[in-house]
């Protein structure tokens, strides 16, 4: 009984790992690509708990994916494995990488989508994924999500592959794809990064922690910064601090991106007021 | 060994709770809003099993959300926690509430979306959610799903927060948002509540349990009531009792809402036939 | 303690079953149809791990569903239960069936969608699902996914219903709905089966294992066969072996179906080159 008990306890201990894996892709939910990735994840980590962050990143939009993973990972517990697959260069010689940063893991292509997560942790470490060296079959040329990122991510989540064994250390990554807001003569100029389901235009502009009064300038018009949608009339445009820490352009109960006329990339300026 | 065994048994007992949490929102699946809610759910209830009812409620359509939660909760086991977030007034002073009714829990804004569920159980009890009083950080002004409903719902599912401790009892809720069918001179007048993925126009009309022959009148035309799609020709319009107990307007292998010309709110009459 | 230990061990053994259930439907994610199926699955198999293959099969498109289930099941472990519901004939007298094939289970309507899976395993066995005989309430006329396929599939996954007890053996099924590529004077003629989220037009053409040089002919034009998207210029059309073993028509970083002008059913020919 004791041996059986210990086996059972070991099993319980393994199950008490977080085993949390998130997926952020541009695969859509129309085809079974994501479902097949989950088959692979569950094969390599049967106790995985899988959270879909989004599969509706606009096709090939590495910038939106970079924004979301940077803004979202902090909500997950230590040891969570984030698999990010927005990968216009699949099949080209770009590297596949795994990163340990912020106490979590990030797996995806080295095309800039994970470079921001890497850059903002001085202790971050990146390693090159080489599927053959890890005993995996050669990946298909078009679906590294299934053939490289899923098995490695799942083994990291299961604890069956130590991070140190993933592959050689990569000292520096591709340049980041997410633009950074820059200071201007009159304030800070950023841009619309993505438009959400409600039509809110989410920017890369943060509010200075020092406080002070500000306005937002976009396409020649001025928007006041409010605390919540309910502070403006139905249909009125405004800017407000979104739930992930950056300014959003919004229209109460309306679709702001169309109403204001912005798309990803449209410049937005934050200006101090007298 | 005995102490370790008892710890293991206690763990197994905790895991045998239902821990079932459903989500019904208008957040869409485009952005990672739902994924972040799940991060919070799993942090407060690591063994949660999460079922997505829908995240594609039309933006701000509290009526469709009220219809679905009322029609769907009965399929779930006791102690299931349903989190419903269709919340045009987020950030306004509307209350956040948790309801115990029908042996299950319901968490969301007090904007009418949960009032029907509350009203149809005489023993139902509603309590006001006050995040600060429960030790949560102050919620953001735009994302109560993540900052208030998810942590409270998860703690109810985990059993770590007794319902009695959620907050003060709320004796009455906002008026329900789902219209009720009313008797007319010639029958019962209801309306289209929502249009499903197949184009079926789902109404709030039930068939009298007494039996009898009926027809449906809509936009000046008469539709016969059949038992199943296969009872009419391909492309023919009809009405039939849907899988959730109300009449639906359907076109066999067609998109009925467009073919018949109805939208949510269009009046539909159920008439007895001689 | 020993008895309690054995109960615990038995519970752990049950939990170590795969309990993996996949869903492939045309229900969409707009309405809570899938969520209610999951309520039923979890009621009959509380430890089920559910993987959504897709709920966005085009409405009534049994051909696309047949293609995907045939190409995807091999990625799942033994004993996985696949529930496939694309069912224009729901409510008609078509049979409901459960199939044991390839070491896995398949549950759905007998409308051809599962006939390919059945045909390619000589040891496959199909049985007729008769809900009444299995103690289930009479199914609704419009939602057999919830009322017949989910409870039977979940009981197969849980091991509480032996396959032999599902119902009478069905010796032959409806004809398959997925067309097979056929030899022509100049090569092999197949067709576009479905268009994926990226616009890739996926065909039912495989590449001969013998090797050799080939081209693809479609709508009067010739496409060269490359190894990966990166082998052509951005915007250029090509054909390549997709991740599920058939040829796809693709445009690098473009939407091939529109660019080339194909839809499901468009003939595509594979021709040997001198």
PDB file of C-alpha atoms in Angstrom, chain A:
ATOM      1  CA  UNK A   1       0.000   0.000   0.000  1.00  0.00           C
ATOM      2  CA  UNK A   2       2.780   2.425   0.840  1.00  0.00           C
ATOM      3  CA  UNK A   3       4.355   2.219  -2.603  1.00  0.00           C
ATOM      4  CA  UNK A   4       0.972   2.622  -4.246  1.00  0.00           C
ATOM      5  CA  UNK A   5       0.246   5.510  -1.934  1.00  0.00           C
ATOM      6  CA  UNK A   6       3.478   7.219  -2.847  1.00  0.00           C
ATOM      7  CA  UNK A   7       2.749   6.761  -6.547  1.00  0.00           C
ATOM      8  CA  UNK A   8      -0.640   8.314  -5.981  1.00  0.00           C
ATOM      9  CA  UNK A   9       0.873  11.199  -4.022  1.00  0.00           C
ATOM     10  CA  UNK A  10       3.429  11.782  -6.764  1.00  0.00           C
ATOM     11  CA  UNK A  11       0.611  11.850  -9.263  1.00  0.00           C
ATOM     12  CA  UNK A  12      -1.271  14.357  -7.131  1.00  0.00           C
ATOM     13  CA  UNK A  13       1.870  16.485  -6.872  1.00  0.00           C
ATOM     14  CA  UNK A  14       2.268  16.485 -10.627  1.00  0.00           C
ATOM     15  CA  UNK A  15      -1.365  17.448 -10.985  1.00  0.00           C
ATOM     16  CA  UNK A  16      -0.879  20.339  -8.584  1.00  0.00           C
ATOM     17  CA  UNK A  17       1.464  22.040 -11.047  1.00  0.00           C
ATOM     18  CA  UNK A  18      -0.203  24.939 -12.728  1.00  0.00           C
ATOM     19  CA  UNK A  19      -0.174  23.231 -16.110  1.00  0.00           C
ATOM     20  CA  UNK A  20      -1.703  26.360 -17.546  1.00  0.00           C
ATOM     21  CA  UNK A  21      -1.173  26.967 -21.253  1.00  0.00           C
ATOM     22  CA  UNK A  22      -2.521  29.921 -23.186  1.00  0.00           C
ATOM     23  CA  UNK A  23      -2.895  30.220 -26.936  1.00  0.00           C
ATOM     24  CA  UNK A  24      -2.778  33.449 -28.942  1.00  0.00           C
ATOM     25  CA  UNK A  25      -2.954  32.944 -32.702  1.00  0.00           C
ATOM     26  CA  UNK A  26      -4.367  34.242 -35.964  1.00  0.00           C
ATOM     27  CA  UNK A  27      -5.706  30.772 -36.871  1.00  0.00           C
ATOM     28  CA  UNK A  28      -9.381  31.669 -36.448  1.00  0.00           C
ATOM     29  CA  UNK A  29     -11.901  29.179 -35.136  1.00  0.00           C
ATOM     30  CA  UNK A  30     -13.323  28.286 -38.540  1.00  0.00           C
ATOM     31  CA  UNK A  31     -10.993  25.339 -39.218  1.00  0.00           C
ATOM     32  CA  UNK A  32      -9.772  22.686 -36.756  1.00  0.00           C
ATOM     33  CA  UNK A  33      -6.206  24.049 -36.574  1.00  0.00           C
ATOM     34  CA  UNK A  34      -6.588  25.080 -32.937  1.00  0.00           C
ATOM     35  CA  UNK A  35      -8.304  21.800 -32.047  1.00  0.00           C
ATOM     36  CA  UNK A  36      -5.394  19.822 -33.453  1.00  0.00           C
ATOM     37  CA  UNK A  37      -2.919  21.933 -31.495  1.00  0.00           C
ATOM     38  CA  UNK A  38      -4.913  21.024 -28.383  1.00  0.00           C
ATOM     39  CA  UNK A  39      -4.698  17.321 -29.282  1.00  0.00           C
ATOM     40  CA  UNK A  40      -0.912  17.692 -29.293  1.00  0.00           C
ATOM     41  CA  UNK A  41      -0.910  19.724 -26.066  1.00  0.00           C
ATOM     42  CA  UNK A  42      -2.996  17.098 -24.244  1.00  0.00           C
ATOM     43  CA  UNK A  43      -0.841  14.276 -25.556  1.00  0.00           C
ATOM     44  CA  UNK A  44       2.310  15.866 -24.110  1.00  0.00           C
ATOM     45  CA  UNK A  45       0.615  17.287 -21.005  1.00  0.00           C
ATOM     46  CA  UNK A  46      -2.553  15.315 -20.196  1.00  0.00           C
ATOM     47  CA  UNK A  47      -3.437  17.552 -17.264  1.00  0.00           C
ATOM     48  CA  UNK A  48      -3.051  20.786 -19.227  1.00  0.00           C
ATOM     49  CA  UNK A  49      -5.592  23.486 -18.628  1.00  0.00           C
ATOM     50  CA  UNK A  50      -5.769  25.465 -21.851  1.00  0.00           C
ATOM     51  CA  UNK A  51      -6.972  29.053 -22.066  1.00  0.00           C
ATOM     52  CA  UNK A  52      -7.661  30.589 -25.461  1.00  0.00           C
ATOM     53  CA  UNK A  53      -6.519  34.214 -25.361  1.00  0.00           C
ATOM     54  CA  UNK A  54      -7.632  34.810 -28.921  1.00  0.00           C
ATOM     55  CA  UNK A  55      -7.468  33.075 -32.254  1.00  0.00           C
ATOM     56  CA  UNK A  56      -8.802  36.092 -34.100  1.00  0.00           C
ATOM     57  CA  UNK A  57      -5.689  38.211 -34.250  1.00  0.00           C
ATOM     58  CA  UNK A  58      -5.966  39.715 -37.749  1.00  0.00           C
ATOM     59  CA  UNK A  59      -4.036  37.404 -40.115  1.00  0.00           C
ATOM     60  CA  UNK A  60      -0.279  38.093 -39.925  1.00  0.00           C
ATOM     61  CA  UNK A  61      -0.785  41.073 -37.527  1.00  0.00           C
ATOM     62  CA  UNK A  62       2.234  40.508 -35.298  1.00  0.00           C
ATOM     63  CA  UNK A  63       1.827  43.995 -33.854  1.00  0.00           C
ATOM     64  CA  UNK A  64      -1.608  43.294 -32.344  1.00  0.00           C
ATOM     65  CA  UNK A  65      -0.391  39.949 -31.006  1.00  0.00           C
ATOM     66  CA  UNK A  66       2.655  41.584 -29.404  1.00  0.00           C
ATOM     67  CA  UNK A  67       0.456  44.205 -27.771  1.00  0.00           C
ATOM     68  CA  UNK A  68      -1.941  41.668 -26.287  1.00  0.00           C
ATOM     69  CA  UNK A  69       0.608  39.214 -24.966  1.00  0.00           C
ATOM     70  CA  UNK A  70       2.538  42.024 -23.286  1.00  0.00           C
ATOM     71  CA  UNK A  71      -0.600  43.412 -21.681  1.00  0.00           C
ATOM     72  CA  UNK A  72      -2.164  40.109 -20.664  1.00  0.00           C
ATOM     73  CA  UNK A  73       0.524  37.768 -19.324  1.00  0.00           C
ATOM     74  CA  UNK A  74       0.636  39.496 -15.936  1.00  0.00           C
ATOM     75  CA  UNK A  75      -2.865  38.177 -15.159  1.00  0.00           C
ATOM     76  CA  UNK A  76      -1.629  34.588 -15.243  1.00  0.00           C
ATOM     77  CA  UNK A  77       0.139  32.707 -12.450  1.00  0.00           C
ATOM     78  CA  UNK A  78       3.824  31.758 -12.382  1.00  0.00           C
ATOM     79  CA  UNK A  79       4.913  28.976 -14.732  1.00  0.00           C
ATOM     80  CA  UNK A  80       2.120  29.630 -17.204  1.00  0.00           C
ATOM     81  CA  UNK A  81       3.184  28.787 -20.752  1.00  0.00           C
ATOM     82  CA  UNK A  82       2.036  31.213 -23.445  1.00  0.00           C
ATOM     83  CA  UNK A  83       2.117  29.958 -27.036  1.00  0.00           C
ATOM     84  CA  UNK A  84       1.917  32.793 -29.553  1.00  0.00           C
ATOM     85  CA  UNK A  85       1.588  31.892 -33.215  1.00  0.00           C
ATOM     86  CA  UNK A  86       1.240  34.771 -35.644  1.00  0.00           C
ATOM     87  CA  UNK A  87       3.734  33.673 -38.157  1.00  0.00           C
ATOM     88  CA  UNK A  88       3.737  35.022 -41.721  1.00  0.00           C
ATOM     89  CA  UNK A  89       7.235  33.562 -42.157  1.00  0.00           C
ATOM     90  CA  UNK A  90       6.365  29.952 -41.338  1.00  0.00           C
ATOM     91  CA  UNK A  91       8.578  27.740 -43.457  1.00  0.00           C
ATOM     92  CA  UNK A  92      11.250  30.413 -43.864  1.00  0.00           C
ATOM     93  CA  UNK A  93      14.499  30.155 -41.919  1.00  0.00           C
ATOM     94  CA  UNK A  94      13.281  32.313 -38.982  1.00  0.00           C
ATOM     95  CA  UNK A  95      14.026  30.665 -35.645  1.00  0.00           C
ATOM     96  CA  UNK A  96      11.537  29.092 -33.271  1.00  0.00           C
ATOM     97  CA  UNK A  97      12.143  30.209 -29.704  1.00  0.00           C
ATOM     98  CA  UNK A  98      11.159  29.616 -26.104  1.00  0.00           C
ATOM     99  CA  UNK A  99      11.603  32.409 -23.568  1.00  0.00           C
ATOM    100  CA  UNK A 100      11.651  32.345 -19.790  1.00  0.00           C
ATOM    101  CA  UNK A 101      10.720  35.782 -18.494  1.00  0.00           C
ATOM    102  CA  UNK A 102       8.657  37.243 -15.666  1.00  0.00           C
ATOM    103  CA  UNK A 103       8.485  33.783 -14.065  1.00  0.00           C
ATOM    104  CA  UNK A 104       6.537  32.461 -17.076  1.00  0.00           C
ATOM    105  CA  UNK A 105       7.288  30.860 -20.445  1.00  0.00           C
ATOM    106  CA  UNK A 106       6.638  32.143 -23.951  1.00  0.00           C
ATOM    107  CA  UNK A 107       6.884  30.015 -27.088  1.00  0.00           C
ATOM    108  CA  UNK A 108       6.631  31.155 -30.701  1.00  0.00           C
ATOM    109  CA  UNK A 109       8.459  32.347 -33.785  1.00  0.00           C
ATOM    110  CA  UNK A 110      11.344  34.817 -33.541  1.00  0.00           C
ATOM    111  CA  UNK A 111       9.659  37.471 -35.640  1.00  0.00           C
ATOM    112  CA  UNK A 112       9.386  40.241 -33.080  1.00  0.00           C
ATOM    113  CA  UNK A 113       6.081  39.177 -31.569  1.00  0.00           C
ATOM    114  CA  UNK A 114       7.778  38.110 -28.329  1.00  0.00           C
ATOM    115  CA  UNK A 115      10.622  40.624 -28.361  1.00  0.00           C
ATOM    116  CA  UNK A 116       8.805  43.097 -26.114  1.00  0.00           C
ATOM    117  CA  UNK A 117       8.121  40.476 -23.455  1.00  0.00           C
ATOM    118  CA  UNK A 118      11.798  39.512 -23.627  1.00  0.00           C
ATOM    119  CA  UNK A 119      13.129  43.074 -23.518  1.00  0.00           C
ATOM    120  CA  UNK A 120      11.279  44.165 -20.385  1.00  0.00           C
ATOM    121  CA  UNK A 121      12.761  41.523 -18.081  1.00  0.00           C
ATOM    122  CA  UNK A 122      16.501  41.938 -17.568  1.00  0.00           C
ATOM    123  CA  UNK A 123      16.737  38.322 -16.376  1.00  0.00           C
ATOM    124  CA  UNK A 124      14.911  36.926 -19.411  1.00  0.00           C
ATOM    125  CA  UNK A 125      16.487  34.041 -21.278  1.00  0.00           C
ATOM    126  CA  UNK A 126      15.652  32.856 -24.818  1.00  0.00           C
ATOM    127  CA  UNK A 127      16.487  29.478 -26.283  1.00  0.00           C
ATOM    128  CA  UNK A 128      16.276  28.175 -29.809  1.00  0.00           C
ATOM    129  CA  UNK A 129      13.774  25.357 -30.397  1.00  0.00           C
ATOM    130  CA  UNK A 130      15.211  22.594 -32.541  1.00  0.00           C
ATOM    131  CA  UNK A 131      12.499  19.947 -32.885  1.00  0.00           C
ATOM    132  CA  UNK A 132      14.790  17.262 -34.272  1.00  0.00           C
ATOM    133  CA  UNK A 133      17.225  17.581 -31.366  1.00  0.00           C
ATOM    134  CA  UNK A 134      14.293  17.110 -28.969  1.00  0.00           C
ATOM    135  CA  UNK A 135      13.156  13.848 -30.538  1.00  0.00           C
ATOM    136  CA  UNK A 136      10.172  15.328 -32.381  1.00  0.00           C
ATOM    137  CA  UNK A 137       9.381  14.359 -35.962  1.00  0.00           C
ATOM    138  CA  UNK A 138      10.428  16.951 -38.548  1.00  0.00           C
ATOM    139  CA  UNK A 139       7.797  19.700 -38.522  1.00  0.00           C
ATOM    140  CA  UNK A 140       5.554  20.290 -41.528  1.00  0.00           C
ATOM    141  CA  UNK A 141       6.429  23.382 -43.534  1.00  0.00           C
ATOM    142  CA  UNK A 142       3.191  25.191 -42.830  1.00  0.00           C
ATOM    143  CA  UNK A 143       2.036  24.374 -39.295  1.00  0.00           C
ATOM    144  CA  UNK A 144       4.739  24.909 -36.679  1.00  0.00           C
ATOM    145  CA  UNK A 145       2.005  25.654 -34.126  1.00  0.00           C
ATOM    146  CA  UNK A 146       1.125  21.976 -34.133  1.00  0.00           C
ATOM    147  CA  UNK A 147       4.523  20.456 -34.865  1.00  0.00           C
ATOM    148  CA  UNK A 148       6.959  22.570 -32.844  1.00  0.00           C
ATOM    149  CA  UNK A 149       5.328  25.121 -30.526  1.00  0.00           C
ATOM    150  CA  UNK A 150       2.615  22.849 -29.081  1.00  0.00           C
ATOM    151  CA  UNK A 151       4.839  19.886 -28.117  1.00  0.00           C
ATOM    152  CA  UNK A 152       7.552  22.116 -26.623  1.00  0.00           C
ATOM    153  CA  UNK A 153       5.053  24.343 -24.814  1.00  0.00           C
ATOM    154  CA  UNK A 154       3.212  21.335 -23.414  1.00  0.00           C
ATOM    155  CA  UNK A 155       6.416  19.707 -22.192  1.00  0.00           C
ATOM    156  CA  UNK A 156       7.432  22.931 -20.466  1.00  0.00           C
ATOM    157  CA  UNK A 157       4.001  23.064 -18.807  1.00  0.00           C
ATOM    158  CA  UNK A 158       4.194  19.421 -17.773  1.00  0.00           C
ATOM    159  CA  UNK A 159       7.690  19.821 -16.388  1.00  0.00           C
ATOM    160  CA  UNK A 160       8.926  16.960 -18.565  1.00  0.00           C
ATOM    161  CA  UNK A 161      11.283  19.274 -20.512  1.00  0.00           C
ATOM    162  CA  UNK A 162      13.491  21.551 -18.399  1.00  0.00           C
ATOM    163  CA  UNK A 163      13.823  24.970 -19.954  1.00  0.00           C
ATOM    164  CA  UNK A 164      17.613  24.550 -20.040  1.00  0.00           C
ATOM    165  CA  UNK A 165      17.184  21.571 -22.382  1.00  0.00           C
ATOM    166  CA  UNK A 166      15.112  23.361 -25.036  1.00  0.00           C
ATOM    167  CA  UNK A 167      18.150  24.354 -27.076  1.00  0.00           C
ATOM    168  CA  UNK A 168      21.008  26.800 -27.346  1.00  0.00           C
ATOM    169  CA  UNK A 169      20.709  30.229 -25.746  1.00  0.00           C
ATOM    170  CA  UNK A 170      19.791  32.999 -28.184  1.00  0.00           C
ATOM    171  CA  UNK A 171      21.441  36.199 -27.013  1.00  0.00           C
ATOM    172  CA  UNK A 172      19.280  38.667 -28.948  1.00  0.00           C
ATOM    173  CA  UNK A 173      15.952  38.470 -30.731  1.00  0.00           C
ATOM    174  CA  UNK A 174      14.409  40.084 -33.794  1.00  0.00           C
ATOM    175  CA  UNK A 175      13.467  43.713 -33.314  1.00  0.00           C
ATOM    176  CA  UNK A 176      10.127  44.328 -31.607  1.00  0.00           C
ATOM    177  CA  UNK A 177       7.115  44.854 -33.893  1.00  0.00           C
ATOM    178  CA  UNK A 178       5.055  46.936 -31.503  1.00  0.00           C
ATOM    179  CA  UNK A 179       5.765  50.662 -31.987  1.00  0.00           C
ATOM    180  CA  UNK A 180       6.612  52.695 -28.905  1.00  0.00           C
ATOM    181  CA  UNK A 181       5.052  56.078 -28.191  1.00  0.00           C
ATOM    182  CA  UNK A 182       7.536  58.936 -28.577  1.00  0.00           C
ATOM    183  CA  UNK A 183       7.764  62.415 -27.115  1.00  0.00           C
ATOM    184  CA  UNK A 184       6.842  65.326 -29.356  1.00  0.00           C
ATOM    185  CA  UNK A 185       7.057  69.074 -28.921  1.00  0.00           C
ATOM    186  CA  UNK A 186       3.512  69.195 -27.608  1.00  0.00           C
ATOM    187  CA  UNK A 187       3.205  65.855 -25.811  1.00  0.00           C
ATOM    188  CA  UNK A 188       3.522  62.175 -26.652  1.00  0.00           C
ATOM    189  CA  UNK A 189       2.670  60.643 -30.037  1.00  0.00           C
ATOM    190  CA  UNK A 190       1.554  57.045 -30.196  1.00  0.00           C
ATOM    191  CA  UNK A 191      -0.870  55.224 -32.415  1.00  0.00           C
ATOM    192  CA  UNK A 192      -3.896  53.013 -32.609  1.00  0.00           C
ATOM    193  CA  UNK A 193      -2.688  49.426 -32.098  1.00  0.00           C
ATOM    194  CA  UNK A 194      -5.882  47.467 -32.553  1.00  0.00           C
ATOM    195  CA  UNK A 195      -9.659  47.860 -32.648  1.00  0.00           C
ATOM    196  CA  UNK A 196     -11.636  45.692 -30.265  1.00  0.00           C
ATOM    197  CA  UNK A 197     -14.970  43.956 -30.705  1.00  0.00           C
ATOM    198  CA  UNK A 198     -16.877  47.025 -29.482  1.00  0.00           C
ATOM    199  CA  UNK A 199     -15.046  49.310 -31.884  1.00  0.00           C
ATOM    200  CA  UNK A 200     -12.848  50.834 -29.184  1.00  0.00           C
ATOM    201  CA  UNK A 201      -9.550  51.950 -30.736  1.00  0.00           C
ATOM    202  CA  UNK A 202      -6.841  50.835 -28.348  1.00  0.00           C
ATOM    203  CA  UNK A 203      -3.608  52.860 -28.391  1.00  0.00           C
ATOM    204  CA  UNK A 204      -0.095  52.373 -27.056  1.00  0.00           C
ATOM    205  CA  UNK A 205      -0.327  55.601 -25.032  1.00  0.00           C
ATOM    206  CA  UNK A 206      -0.126  55.446 -21.250  1.00  0.00           C
ATOM    207  CA  UNK A 207      -1.148  58.243 -18.909  1.00  0.00           C
ATOM    208  CA  UNK A 208       1.770  59.846 -17.018  1.00  0.00           C
ATOM    209  CA  UNK A 209       1.772  58.650 -13.433  1.00  0.00           C
ATOM    210  CA  UNK A 210       2.573  62.173 -12.284  1.00  0.00           C
ATOM    211  CA  UNK A 211      -1.007  63.247 -12.912  1.00  0.00           C
ATOM    212  CA  UNK A 212      -2.026  66.508 -14.579  1.00  0.00           C
ATOM    213  CA  UNK A 213      -4.701  67.388 -17.117  1.00  0.00           C
ATOM    214  CA  UNK A 214      -4.496  65.991 -20.642  1.00  0.00           C
ATOM    215  CA  UNK A 215      -6.428  65.809 -23.872  1.00  0.00           C
ATOM    216  CA  UNK A 216      -6.171  63.457 -26.823  1.00  0.00           C
ATOM    217  CA  UNK A 217      -5.693  64.737 -30.383  1.00  0.00           C
ATOM    218  CA  UNK A 218      -6.564  62.502 -33.290  1.00  0.00           C
ATOM    219  CA  UNK A 219      -7.186  63.372 -36.965  1.00  0.00           C
ATOM    220  CA  UNK A 220      -7.376  67.053 -36.101  1.00  0.00           C
ATOM    221  CA  UNK A 221      -9.965  66.751 -33.382  1.00  0.00           C
ATOM    222  CA  UNK A 222      -9.683  66.876 -29.640  1.00  0.00           C
ATOM    223  CA  UNK A 223     -11.183  64.241 -27.342  1.00  0.00           C
ATOM    224  CA  UNK A 224     -11.536  64.709 -23.624  1.00  0.00           C
ATOM    225  CA  UNK A 225     -10.290  62.012 -21.291  1.00  0.00           C
ATOM    226  CA  UNK A 226     -12.997  60.630 -19.029  1.00  0.00           C
ATOM    227  CA  UNK A 227     -13.047  57.968 -16.346  1.00  0.00           C
ATOM    228  CA  UNK A 228     -15.733  55.710 -17.762  1.00  0.00           C
ATOM    229  CA  UNK A 229     -18.149  55.348 -20.676  1.00  0.00           C
ATOM    230  CA  UNK A 230     -20.964  56.561 -18.460  1.00  0.00           C
ATOM    231  CA  UNK A 231     -19.309  59.997 -18.202  1.00  0.00           C
ATOM    232  CA  UNK A 232     -20.325  60.888 -21.767  1.00  0.00           C
ATOM    233  CA  UNK A 233     -23.630  60.907 -23.608  1.00  0.00           C
ATOM    234  CA  UNK A 234     -24.684  57.918 -25.694  1.00  0.00           C
ATOM    235  CA  UNK A 235     -22.974  58.340 -29.065  1.00  0.00           C
ATOM    236  CA  UNK A 236     -20.340  60.814 -27.817  1.00  0.00           C
ATOM    237  CA  UNK A 237     -16.631  60.201 -28.518  1.00  0.00           C
ATOM    238  CA  UNK A 238     -14.073  60.296 -25.746  1.00  0.00           C
ATOM    239  CA  UNK A 239     -10.784  58.796 -24.595  1.00  0.00           C
ATOM    240  CA  UNK A 240     -10.332  56.777 -21.442  1.00  0.00           C
ATOM    241  CA  UNK A 241      -7.864  54.557 -19.693  1.00  0.00           C
ATOM    242  CA  UNK A 242      -8.658  50.999 -20.818  1.00  0.00           C
ATOM    243  CA  UNK A 243      -8.593  47.909 -18.691  1.00  0.00           C
ATOM    244  CA  UNK A 244      -5.071  47.027 -19.807  1.00  0.00           C
ATOM    245  CA  UNK A 245      -3.461  50.334 -18.949  1.00  0.00           C
ATOM    246  CA  UNK A 246      -3.455  52.248 -22.243  1.00  0.00           C
ATOM    247  CA  UNK A 247      -5.700  54.951 -23.648  1.00  0.00           C
ATOM    248  CA  UNK A 248      -8.663  53.893 -25.766  1.00  0.00           C
ATOM    249  CA  UNK A 249     -10.770  56.013 -28.085  1.00  0.00           C
ATOM    250  CA  UNK A 250     -14.393  55.144 -27.407  1.00  0.00           C
ATOM    251  CA  UNK A 251     -17.937  56.134 -28.280  1.00  0.00           C
ATOM    252  CA  UNK A 252     -20.528  55.291 -25.647  1.00  0.00           C
ATOM    253  CA  UNK A 253     -22.625  52.419 -26.974  1.00  0.00           C
ATOM    254  CA  UNK A 254     -21.168  53.104 -30.425  1.00  0.00           C
ATOM    255  CA  UNK A 255     -18.381  51.780 -32.668  1.00  0.00           C
ATOM    256  CA  UNK A 256     -15.618  54.313 -32.155  1.00  0.00           C
ATOM    257  CA  UNK A 257     -13.135  53.245 -34.836  1.00  0.00           C
ATOM    258  CA  UNK A 258     -15.656  53.913 -37.595  1.00  0.00           C
ATOM    259  CA  UNK A 259     -17.206  56.958 -35.936  1.00  0.00           C
ATOM    260  CA  UNK A 260     -13.823  58.641 -35.433  1.00  0.00           C
ATOM    261  CA  UNK A 261     -12.306  57.209 -38.608  1.00  0.00           C
ATOM    262  CA  UNK A 262      -9.206  55.518 -37.217  1.00  0.00           C
ATOM    263  CA  UNK A 263      -7.490  52.240 -38.086  1.00  0.00           C
ATOM    264  CA  UNK A 264      -4.466  50.466 -36.633  1.00  0.00           C
ATOM    265  CA  UNK A 265      -1.518  52.767 -37.249  1.00  0.00           C
ATOM    266  CA  UNK A 266      -3.436  56.051 -37.069  1.00  0.00           C
ATOM    267  CA  UNK A 267      -1.327  58.518 -34.995  1.00  0.00           C
ATOM    268  CA  UNK A 268      -2.807  59.666 -31.698  1.00  0.00           C
ATOM    269  CA  UNK A 269      -1.293  62.398 -29.526  1.00  0.00           C
ATOM    270  CA  UNK A 270      -1.564  62.922 -25.793  1.00  0.00           C
ATOM    271  CA  UNK A 271      -1.212  66.600 -24.917  1.00  0.00           C
ATOM    272  CA  UNK A 272      -0.950  68.338 -21.580  1.00  0.00           C
ATOM    273  CA  UNK A 273      -3.508  71.067 -20.908  1.00  0.00           C
ATOM    274  CA  UNK A 274      -2.741  74.357 -19.230  1.00  0.00           C
TER     275      UNK A 274
END
